[in-house]
């Protein structure tokens, strides 16, 4: 049983589907229960969206009671699409918490079992651990490309990353995902919290700051959530455009490490995997999506040279530019 302090969960919510209910129920069955579940709801304009989501969750938990319901407090806050920011909104969620550990999740991440938090928080027994993030498993129905991409980014072996690994690992040293990640609150505060205005990569920017402070970032492979997306080629383009924008805006961080070589390695390894597993028919899709990713990334890296209209058209997070 976890005895190292308290933990709260902060979840960003936007147009949720049934996975949000499964996520909440999964959190209430954990062997280590959070003190609060804080839902940061994004809505188009100030309206009753957060209240509707609250009522839906409360009704679901009343109709089908869950073990930890009486022990965990649900807190709802809301921002408009215009106000939403990947770093700023998550930081606003942290202001609702006085816990020793902040656990960030997205609405479409579902715990693989009831020991997610027990395992995710275990690395913090080392006082030098500043952050830990979970392994992401593919959801049912994912194709071979998505399966290998997840295996590449989230292998079955855990790893502790320190400042000394930056030269060796490149961009991978900063890799962390707020799909399911925990932060020691004292270290989070020492790092200044999430950057308040970023289109993407608030988690990697925080990981970089944590390493710079001399703490470690742990990838905990035994803590697992189901989370995957089947993006279209256009969605891949837009997502990687925003990635390139982030790398350009925070070039003092990302300029210190290799970035593109890791993507090339992923494409090569995925192609070999598809051939080896009899999925060669997916190679055209792999190459199309990879070309869209790379093109989007290069354009994003040069977004400040593009007309504003083109930038908005290329970006997945169009509200960011308003």
Short mmCIF file of C-alpha atoms in Angstrom, two decimals:
data_model
loop_
_atom_site.label_atom_id
_atom_site.label_comp_id
_atom_site.label_asym_id
_atom_site.label_seq_id
_atom_site.Cartn_x
_atom_site.Cartn_y
_atom_site.Cartn_z
CA UNK A 1 0.00 0.00 0.00
CA UNK A 2 1.22 3.50 -0.90
CA UNK A 3 2.35 5.41 2.19
CA UNK A 4 4.44 8.17 0.66
CA UNK A 5 1.79 10.92 0.67
CA UNK A 6 -1.38 11.99 -1.08
CA UNK A 7 -2.17 12.07 -4.79
CA UNK A 8 -4.80 13.84 -6.89
CA UNK A 9 -5.78 13.15 -10.51
CA UNK A 10 -6.27 15.94 -13.05
CA UNK A 11 -8.10 15.06 -16.28
CA UNK A 12 -8.57 17.31 -19.30
CA UNK A 13 -12.04 16.83 -20.82
CA UNK A 14 -13.42 17.88 -24.21
CA UNK A 15 -16.47 16.29 -25.87
CA UNK A 16 -15.99 13.04 -23.95
CA UNK A 17 -17.27 9.63 -25.04
CA UNK A 18 -17.91 6.49 -23.00
CA UNK A 19 -14.23 6.10 -22.16
CA UNK A 20 -14.44 8.92 -19.63
CA UNK A 21 -16.95 6.94 -17.56
CA UNK A 22 -14.76 3.83 -17.81
CA UNK A 23 -11.78 5.93 -16.75
CA UNK A 24 -13.54 7.37 -13.68
CA UNK A 25 -14.81 3.94 -12.66
CA UNK A 26 -11.33 2.49 -13.18
CA UNK A 27 -9.79 5.16 -10.93
CA UNK A 28 -12.29 4.42 -8.17
CA UNK A 29 -11.28 0.73 -8.18
CA UNK A 30 -7.58 1.42 -7.69
CA UNK A 31 -5.64 -0.15 -4.81
CA UNK A 32 -4.29 3.38 -4.19
CA UNK A 33 -7.13 5.89 -4.34
CA UNK A 34 -6.64 9.56 -5.19
CA UNK A 35 -7.98 12.18 -2.81
CA UNK A 36 -9.52 14.21 -5.63
CA UNK A 37 -10.37 13.68 -9.27
CA UNK A 38 -10.23 17.12 -10.88
CA UNK A 39 -11.88 17.42 -14.30
CA UNK A 40 -10.90 20.44 -16.40
CA UNK A 41 -13.75 20.68 -18.92
CA UNK A 42 -13.30 22.63 -22.17
CA UNK A 43 -16.47 24.02 -23.72
CA UNK A 44 -17.20 26.21 -26.73
CA UNK A 45 -18.62 29.10 -24.71
CA UNK A 46 -19.54 29.56 -21.03
CA UNK A 47 -22.46 27.17 -20.70
CA UNK A 48 -23.68 24.16 -18.72
CA UNK A 49 -21.34 21.61 -20.33
CA UNK A 50 -19.42 20.93 -17.11
CA UNK A 51 -22.70 20.49 -15.19
CA UNK A 52 -24.00 18.03 -17.79
CA UNK A 53 -20.82 15.97 -17.56
CA UNK A 54 -20.97 16.10 -13.76
CA UNK A 55 -24.59 14.90 -13.75
CA UNK A 56 -23.79 12.12 -16.19
CA UNK A 57 -20.89 10.86 -14.07
CA UNK A 58 -22.80 11.17 -10.78
CA UNK A 59 -25.78 9.30 -12.25
CA UNK A 60 -23.56 6.53 -13.58
CA UNK A 61 -21.79 6.11 -10.23
CA UNK A 62 -25.10 6.15 -8.34
CA UNK A 63 -26.68 3.54 -10.60
CA UNK A 64 -23.61 1.31 -10.46
CA UNK A 65 -21.77 2.00 -7.18
CA UNK A 66 -17.97 1.78 -7.13
CA UNK A 67 -15.75 0.84 -4.19
CA UNK A 68 -13.94 4.15 -3.76
CA UNK A 69 -16.80 6.54 -4.53
CA UNK A 70 -17.25 7.69 -0.95
CA UNK A 71 -13.51 8.29 -0.47
CA UNK A 72 -12.80 10.42 -3.52
CA UNK A 73 -13.96 13.98 -4.14
CA UNK A 74 -14.91 14.95 -7.71
CA UNK A 75 -14.09 18.56 -8.65
CA UNK A 76 -15.20 20.20 -11.91
CA UNK A 77 -13.78 23.35 -13.45
CA UNK A 78 -14.27 24.72 -16.96
CA UNK A 79 -12.56 26.86 -19.58
CA UNK A 80 -13.72 27.97 -23.02
CA UNK A 81 -12.05 26.76 -26.20
CA UNK A 82 -10.48 30.19 -26.52
CA UNK A 83 -9.03 29.92 -23.01
CA UNK A 84 -7.79 26.33 -23.29
CA UNK A 85 -4.05 25.78 -23.29
CA UNK A 86 -2.19 22.48 -22.99
CA UNK A 87 0.04 23.81 -20.24
CA UNK A 88 -2.04 26.57 -18.71
CA UNK A 89 -5.22 24.53 -18.29
CA UNK A 90 -3.35 21.65 -16.67
CA UNK A 91 -1.63 24.09 -14.33
CA UNK A 92 -5.02 25.55 -13.43
CA UNK A 93 -6.04 22.02 -12.44
CA UNK A 94 -3.04 21.80 -10.13
CA UNK A 95 -4.30 24.88 -8.27
CA UNK A 96 -7.26 22.78 -7.07
CA UNK A 97 -4.87 20.33 -5.41
CA UNK A 98 -2.75 20.36 -2.28
CA UNK A 99 -1.60 16.75 -2.74
CA UNK A 100 2.00 15.56 -2.67
CA UNK A 101 1.69 14.07 -6.17
CA UNK A 102 -0.16 15.28 -9.26
CA UNK A 103 -1.34 12.58 -11.67
CA UNK A 104 -2.35 13.86 -15.10
CA UNK A 105 -4.52 11.84 -17.46
CA UNK A 106 -6.52 12.37 -20.62
CA UNK A 107 -10.19 11.44 -20.96
CA UNK A 108 -9.49 8.57 -23.37
CA UNK A 109 -6.96 6.69 -21.22
CA UNK A 110 -8.42 3.66 -19.44
CA UNK A 111 -6.53 1.86 -16.64
CA UNK A 112 -5.46 -1.66 -17.61
CA UNK A 113 -5.96 -2.92 -14.04
CA UNK A 114 -6.53 -1.73 -10.47
CA UNK A 115 -2.82 -1.31 -9.68
CA UNK A 116 -2.13 1.59 -12.03
CA UNK A 117 -1.48 4.21 -9.34
CA UNK A 118 0.25 1.76 -7.01
CA UNK A 119 2.80 1.07 -9.74
CA UNK A 120 2.97 4.58 -11.18
CA UNK A 121 3.79 6.07 -7.78
CA UNK A 122 6.29 3.37 -6.73
CA UNK A 123 9.31 5.12 -8.36
CA UNK A 124 8.78 8.13 -6.05
CA UNK A 125 10.17 6.11 -3.16
CA UNK A 126 13.46 7.40 -4.60
CA UNK A 127 13.59 11.07 -3.54
CA UNK A 128 15.36 11.96 -6.79
CA UNK A 129 12.37 10.93 -8.92
CA UNK A 130 10.59 14.02 -10.21
CA UNK A 131 8.14 12.40 -12.64
CA UNK A 132 6.92 9.00 -13.78
CA UNK A 133 4.79 8.06 -16.76
CA UNK A 134 2.84 4.93 -17.65
CA UNK A 135 3.01 2.47 -20.48
CA UNK A 136 0.33 2.93 -23.15
CA UNK A 137 -1.23 -0.20 -24.63
CA UNK A 138 -3.10 -0.18 -27.93
CA UNK A 139 -6.87 -0.27 -27.77
CA UNK A 140 -8.68 -3.24 -29.37
CA UNK A 141 -8.84 -3.00 -33.14
CA UNK A 142 -5.56 -1.12 -33.64
CA UNK A 143 -3.68 -2.09 -36.81
CA UNK A 144 -0.10 -3.38 -36.99
CA UNK A 145 1.38 0.10 -37.51
CA UNK A 146 -0.24 1.43 -34.35
CA UNK A 147 0.77 -1.70 -32.45
CA UNK A 148 4.44 -1.33 -33.36
CA UNK A 149 4.47 2.43 -32.79
CA UNK A 150 3.25 1.82 -29.25
CA UNK A 151 5.83 -0.92 -28.70
CA UNK A 152 8.55 1.45 -29.97
CA UNK A 153 7.52 4.32 -27.70
CA UNK A 154 6.32 2.24 -24.73
CA UNK A 155 8.42 -0.94 -24.47
CA UNK A 156 7.82 -3.57 -21.76
CA UNK A 157 10.98 -2.57 -19.88
CA UNK A 158 10.98 0.30 -17.38
CA UNK A 159 13.69 2.95 -17.51
CA UNK A 160 15.01 5.78 -15.34
CA UNK A 161 16.26 8.82 -17.28
CA UNK A 162 18.63 11.43 -15.84
CA UNK A 163 20.43 14.50 -17.13
CA UNK A 164 23.37 12.28 -18.02
CA UNK A 165 21.24 10.41 -20.61
CA UNK A 166 20.44 13.46 -22.76
CA UNK A 167 23.42 13.13 -25.12
CA UNK A 168 22.81 9.40 -25.58
CA UNK A 169 19.01 9.40 -25.89
CA UNK A 170 18.42 12.69 -27.67
CA UNK A 171 14.75 13.71 -27.72
CA UNK A 172 13.83 10.42 -26.00
CA UNK A 173 15.40 11.76 -22.79
CA UNK A 174 12.61 14.33 -22.61
CA UNK A 175 9.86 11.92 -23.55
CA UNK A 176 6.97 11.88 -21.11
CA UNK A 177 3.22 11.70 -21.71
CA UNK A 178 0.41 13.37 -19.81
CA UNK A 179 -1.91 10.67 -21.12
CA UNK A 180 -0.89 9.20 -17.75
CA UNK A 181 1.96 10.79 -15.82
CA UNK A 182 2.66 11.63 -12.19
CA UNK A 183 4.72 14.53 -10.85
CA UNK A 184 6.15 15.12 -7.40
CA UNK A 185 4.41 18.35 -6.40
CA UNK A 186 7.48 19.92 -4.81
CA UNK A 187 9.51 19.30 -7.99
CA UNK A 188 6.63 20.50 -10.19
CA UNK A 189 6.59 23.77 -8.24
CA UNK A 190 10.38 24.07 -8.27
CA UNK A 191 10.26 23.77 -12.07
CA UNK A 192 7.65 26.54 -12.22
CA UNK A 193 4.77 24.28 -13.21
CA UNK A 194 3.72 23.66 -16.79
CA UNK A 195 4.48 26.43 -19.26
CA UNK A 196 1.37 28.61 -19.39
CA UNK A 197 1.08 28.99 -23.15
CA UNK A 198 2.03 26.11 -25.42
CA UNK A 199 0.43 24.45 -28.39
CA UNK A 200 1.88 21.04 -27.53
CA UNK A 201 4.52 19.21 -25.52
CA UNK A 202 3.82 20.62 -22.05
CA UNK A 203 4.82 17.21 -20.66
CA UNK A 204 8.16 17.06 -22.47
CA UNK A 205 8.99 20.63 -21.53
CA UNK A 206 8.32 19.74 -17.90
CA UNK A 207 10.45 16.59 -18.20
CA UNK A 208 13.31 18.66 -19.61
CA UNK A 209 13.02 21.11 -16.71
CA UNK A 210 12.98 18.24 -14.20
CA UNK A 211 16.16 16.75 -15.69
CA UNK A 212 17.84 20.16 -15.70
CA UNK A 213 17.10 20.45 -11.97
CA UNK A 214 18.95 17.19 -11.36
CA UNK A 215 15.93 14.94 -10.81
CA UNK A 216 15.02 11.84 -12.80
CA UNK A 217 12.08 10.93 -15.03
CA UNK A 218 10.93 7.31 -14.78
CA UNK A 219 9.15 5.30 -17.43
CA UNK A 220 7.18 2.75 -15.39
CA UNK A 221 6.23 -0.07 -17.77
CA UNK A 222 4.23 -1.99 -15.14
CA UNK A 223 1.76 0.91 -14.83
CA UNK A 224 -0.46 0.53 -17.89
CA UNK A 225 -3.36 2.29 -19.60
CA UNK A 226 -5.18 1.55 -22.83
CA UNK A 227 -4.79 4.50 -25.17
CA UNK A 228 -4.33 4.73 -28.92
CA UNK A 229 -5.57 6.69 -31.93
CA UNK A 230 -6.09 5.72 -35.55
CA UNK A 231 -5.21 9.10 -37.06
CA UNK A 232 -5.82 9.88 -40.71
CA UNK A 233 -2.95 11.17 -42.86
CA UNK A 234 -4.31 14.72 -42.57
CA UNK A 235 -4.57 14.43 -38.79
CA UNK A 236 -0.97 13.19 -38.65
CA UNK A 237 0.08 16.20 -40.72
CA UNK A 238 -1.69 18.65 -38.42
CA UNK A 239 -0.52 16.97 -35.23
CA UNK A 240 3.09 17.06 -36.38
CA UNK A 241 2.73 20.65 -37.57
CA UNK A 242 1.88 21.57 -33.98
CA UNK A 243 4.83 19.47 -32.80
CA UNK A 244 7.12 21.46 -35.10
CA UNK A 245 5.63 24.73 -33.81
CA UNK A 246 6.42 23.66 -30.25
CA UNK A 247 9.99 22.75 -31.15
CA UNK A 248 10.42 26.13 -32.85
CA UNK A 249 8.92 28.14 -29.99
CA UNK A 250 11.02 26.31 -27.38
CA UNK A 251 14.15 25.82 -29.45
CA UNK A 252 16.28 26.65 -26.40
CA UNK A 253 15.06 23.27 -25.04
CA UNK A 254 14.56 21.09 -28.11
CA UNK A 255 17.53 22.58 -29.94
CA UNK A 256 19.82 20.84 -27.45
CA UNK A 257 18.85 17.32 -28.60
CA UNK A 258 18.50 15.25 -31.75
CA UNK A 259 14.88 15.20 -32.93
CA UNK A 260 14.43 13.98 -36.51
CA UNK A 261 16.67 10.90 -36.26
CA UNK A 262 14.28 9.21 -33.84
CA UNK A 263 11.41 9.57 -36.31
CA UNK A 264 13.48 8.08 -39.11
CA UNK A 265 14.40 5.14 -36.91
CA UNK A 266 10.73 4.55 -36.11
CA UNK A 267 9.77 4.45 -39.81
CA UNK A 268 12.57 2.00 -40.68
CA UNK A 269 11.81 -0.31 -37.75
CA UNK A 270 8.07 -0.22 -38.44
CA UNK A 271 8.61 -1.15 -42.09
CA UNK A 272 10.75 -4.13 -41.08
CA UNK A 273 8.10 -5.18 -38.55
CA UNK A 274 5.33 -5.04 -41.17
CA UNK A 275 7.31 -7.21 -43.58
CA UNK A 276 8.28 -9.68 -40.86
CA UNK A 277 4.70 -10.09 -39.60
CA UNK A 278 3.04 -10.44 -43.00
CA UNK A 279 1.56 -6.95 -43.03
CA UNK A 280 3.42 -5.64 -46.08
CA UNK A 281 0.10 -4.38 -47.49
CA UNK A 282 0.28 -1.60 -44.86
CA UNK A 283 3.60 -0.25 -46.20
CA UNK A 284 1.96 2.33 -48.53
CA UNK A 285 -0.07 3.63 -45.58
CA UNK A 286 3.06 3.79 -43.43
CA UNK A 287 4.98 5.77 -46.04
CA UNK A 288 2.05 8.13 -46.75
CA UNK A 289 1.53 8.87 -43.05
CA UNK A 290 5.27 9.24 -42.47
CA UNK A 291 5.53 11.73 -45.34
CA UNK A 292 2.61 13.69 -43.88
CA UNK A 293 4.21 13.67 -40.44
CA UNK A 294 7.55 14.90 -41.74
CA UNK A 295 6.04 17.56 -44.02
CA UNK A 296 3.85 18.82 -41.18
CA UNK A 297 6.80 18.90 -38.80
CA UNK A 298 9.02 20.85 -41.21
CA UNK A 299 6.28 23.39 -41.88
CA UNK A 300 5.65 23.72 -38.16
CA UNK A 301 9.33 24.37 -37.53
CA UNK A 302 8.99 27.29 -39.96
CA UNK A 303 5.53 28.46 -38.96
CA UNK A 304 6.73 32.01 -38.31
CA UNK A 305 7.55 32.37 -42.02
CA UNK A 306 4.08 31.32 -43.15
CA UNK A 307 0.97 33.49 -43.60
CA UNK A 308 -1.33 33.36 -40.58
CA UNK A 309 -4.13 31.90 -42.69
CA UNK A 310 -1.90 28.98 -43.71
CA UNK A 311 -0.79 28.40 -40.11
CA UNK A 312 -4.40 28.14 -38.93
CA UNK A 313 -5.22 25.77 -41.78
CA UNK A 314 -2.27 23.48 -40.94
CA UNK A 315 -2.73 23.38 -37.17
CA UNK A 316 -4.74 20.79 -35.23
CA UNK A 317 -5.14 23.24 -32.31
CA UNK A 318 -6.70 26.12 -34.21
CA UNK A 319 -8.03 27.76 -31.05
CA UNK A 320 -4.40 28.35 -30.03
CA UNK A 321 -4.01 31.00 -32.74
CA UNK A 322 -7.06 33.05 -31.76
#
